[in-house]
Amino acid sequence: MLGGIAAASAKFWNSVIPETGNPERGAFPMVIATWGPNIKANAAAWEILSKGGYALDAVEAGVRIPEADPSDTSVGYGGFPDRDGHVTLDACIMDEKGMAGSVSFLQHIMHPISLARLVMEKTPHVMLVGDGALKFALEQGFKKEQMLTEVAKKAWEDWKIESKYKPVINVERHDTIGMVAIDSSNRIAGACSTSGAAFKMHGRVGDSPIIGAGMFVDNEVGGAASTGLGEMVLRTLGSFLVVEEMRRGAHPQKAAEIAVKRIVQKYPKQSEEAQVGFIAVDKKGRHGAYAIQKGFNYALYQRNENKVYEAGYFLPDSK
Ligand code: ASP
């Protein structure tokens, strides 16, 4: 299928600039999230945004929805464990002032996104990991909880029979929530939370908690977030790239396409087998989304409508 990459490299496939109407009119508040099921997360964020609330509160509230949902097997409670059977969680958050907080390789905590916010607000640091992050959580009054559900345990036990780690495209194993919101006072915030790649090596950290990889916002420009095989986003600092392209004048759709194209051109072989998707929004309230493979969707709540849209994709003959 490498011919597909070569053909695709000649131009952007399935590139459609989303209709955003007059961005100046009624664009705010707005919230966008990776993956269709996160329409529920958007609704929680909207509760805050629609009352004139703060974008940072909105993204935190939104991301807490899949974190507590046991049926979402790639975020928070119910997330699939690593190959040793431990659920390890990653999250990050960023506000309109460019402040950021992040937790990674965190166990036993239901809402990593709220802990990431406290790292940002209550410590002089950006990132806490592992036991240090857990210690901070307990000091802040978080409860230690069992995050491995019976369903996730069973999936891990089934996986152990063959013990083959092969990333699968667009199944629940890759459903990280990345969210960007702009409130009615034009403040931009972003958040991201995941249990990472299912059955990963113990200690593996992906793109999601890394500021600039899994998520990035800059109030002067806009914001972006990613989902999919984190290693490819980490190597290209994907969300930062999207925001920087918007800074240079690209429409959010084009900016997302440039970041995907960068990944495919650098890692053509791996791209055949993997999915990466980006969502992007600029400070005018225009948005975009793009992925390597067909099948990436996103939820947008804007102008009182909360809807799921299919993203464009790079590979012409993707599955
Ligand atoms: N990006 C996440 C990671 O690599 C996984 C995902 O989006 O499904 O950890």
CSV table of N, CA and C in Angstrom, one decimal, residues 99-103 115-128 132 136-137 139-140:
chain,number,residue,atom,x,y,z
A,99,MET,N,-0.6,29.0,30.7
A,99,MET,CA,-0.2,28.2,31.8
A,99,MET,C,-0.6,26.7,31.5
A,100,ALA,N,0.2,25.8,32.0
A,100,ALA,CA,-0.1,24.4,31.7
A,100,ALA,C,0.1,23.5,32.9
A,101,GLY,N,-0.6,22.4,32.9
A,101,GLY,CA,-0.4,21.4,33.9
A,101,GLY,C,-0.6,20.0,33.3
A,102,SER,N,0.1,19.0,33.9
A,102,SER,CA,0.1,17.7,33.3
A,102,SER,C,0.4,16.6,34.3
A,103,VAL,N,-0.2,15.5,34.1
A,103,VAL,CA,0.1,14.3,34.9
A,103,VAL,C,0.3,13.1,34.0
A,115,LEU,N,-6.5,16.7,38.4
A,115,LEU,CA,-5.2,16.7,39.0
A,115,LEU,C,-4.2,17.6,38.2
A,116,ALA,N,-4.3,17.4,36.8
A,116,ALA,CA,-3.4,18.2,36.0
A,116,ALA,C,-3.7,19.7,36.2
A,117,ARG,N,-4.9,20.1,36.4
A,117,ARG,CA,-5.3,21.5,36.7
A,117,ARG,C,-4.7,21.9,38.0
A,118,LEU,N,-4.7,21.1,39.0
A,118,LEU,CA,-4.1,21.5,40.3
A,118,LEU,C,-2.6,21.6,40.2
A,119,VAL,N,-1.9,20.7,39.3
A,119,VAL,CA,-0.5,20.9,39.1
A,119,VAL,C,-0.2,22.3,38.6
A,120,MET,N,-1.1,22.7,37.6
A,120,MET,CA,-0.9,24.0,37.0
A,120,MET,C,-1.1,25.1,38.0
A,121,GLU,N,-2.2,25.0,38.9
A,121,GLU,CA,-2.6,26.1,39.7
A,121,GLU,C,-1.9,26.1,41.1
A,122,LYS,N,-1.5,24.9,41.6
A,122,LYS,CA,-1.0,24.9,42.9
A,122,LYS,C,0.5,24.5,43.1
A,123,THR,N,1.2,24.3,42.0
A,123,THR,CA,2.6,23.9,42.1
A,123,THR,C,3.4,24.9,41.2
A,124,PRO,N,4.7,25.0,41.4
A,124,PRO,CA,5.5,25.8,40.4
A,124,PRO,C,5.8,25.0,39.2
A,125,HIS,N,5.3,23.7,39.0
A,125,HIS,CA,5.7,22.8,38.0
A,125,HIS,C,4.7,22.7,36.9
A,126,VAL,N,5.0,22.1,35.8
A,126,VAL,CA,4.1,21.8,34.7
A,126,VAL,C,3.6,20.3,34.8
A,127,MET,N,4.6,19.4,35.2
A,127,MET,CA,4.3,18.0,35.0
A,127,MET,C,4.7,17.2,36.2
A,128,LEU,N,3.8,16.3,36.7
A,128,LEU,CA,4.1,15.3,37.7
A,128,LEU,C,3.8,14.0,37.2
A,132,GLY,N,4.9,10.3,42.3
A,132,GLY,CA,4.9,11.7,42.7
A,132,GLY,C,3.5,12.3,42.4
A,136,PHE,N,0.8,13.6,45.2
A,136,PHE,CA,0.2,15.0,45.2
A,136,PHE,C,-1.4,14.9,45.2
A,137,ALA,N,-1.9,13.9,44.4
A,137,ALA,CA,-3.3,13.7,44.3
A,137,ALA,C,-3.9,13.4,45.7
A,139,GLU,N,-2.6,14.1,48.6
A,139,GLU,CA,-2.5,15.3,49.4
A,139,GLU,C,-3.6,16.3,49.1
A,140,GLN,N,-4.0,16.3,47.9
A,140,GLN,CA,-5.1,17.3,47.5
A,140,GLN,C,-6.5,16.7,47.8
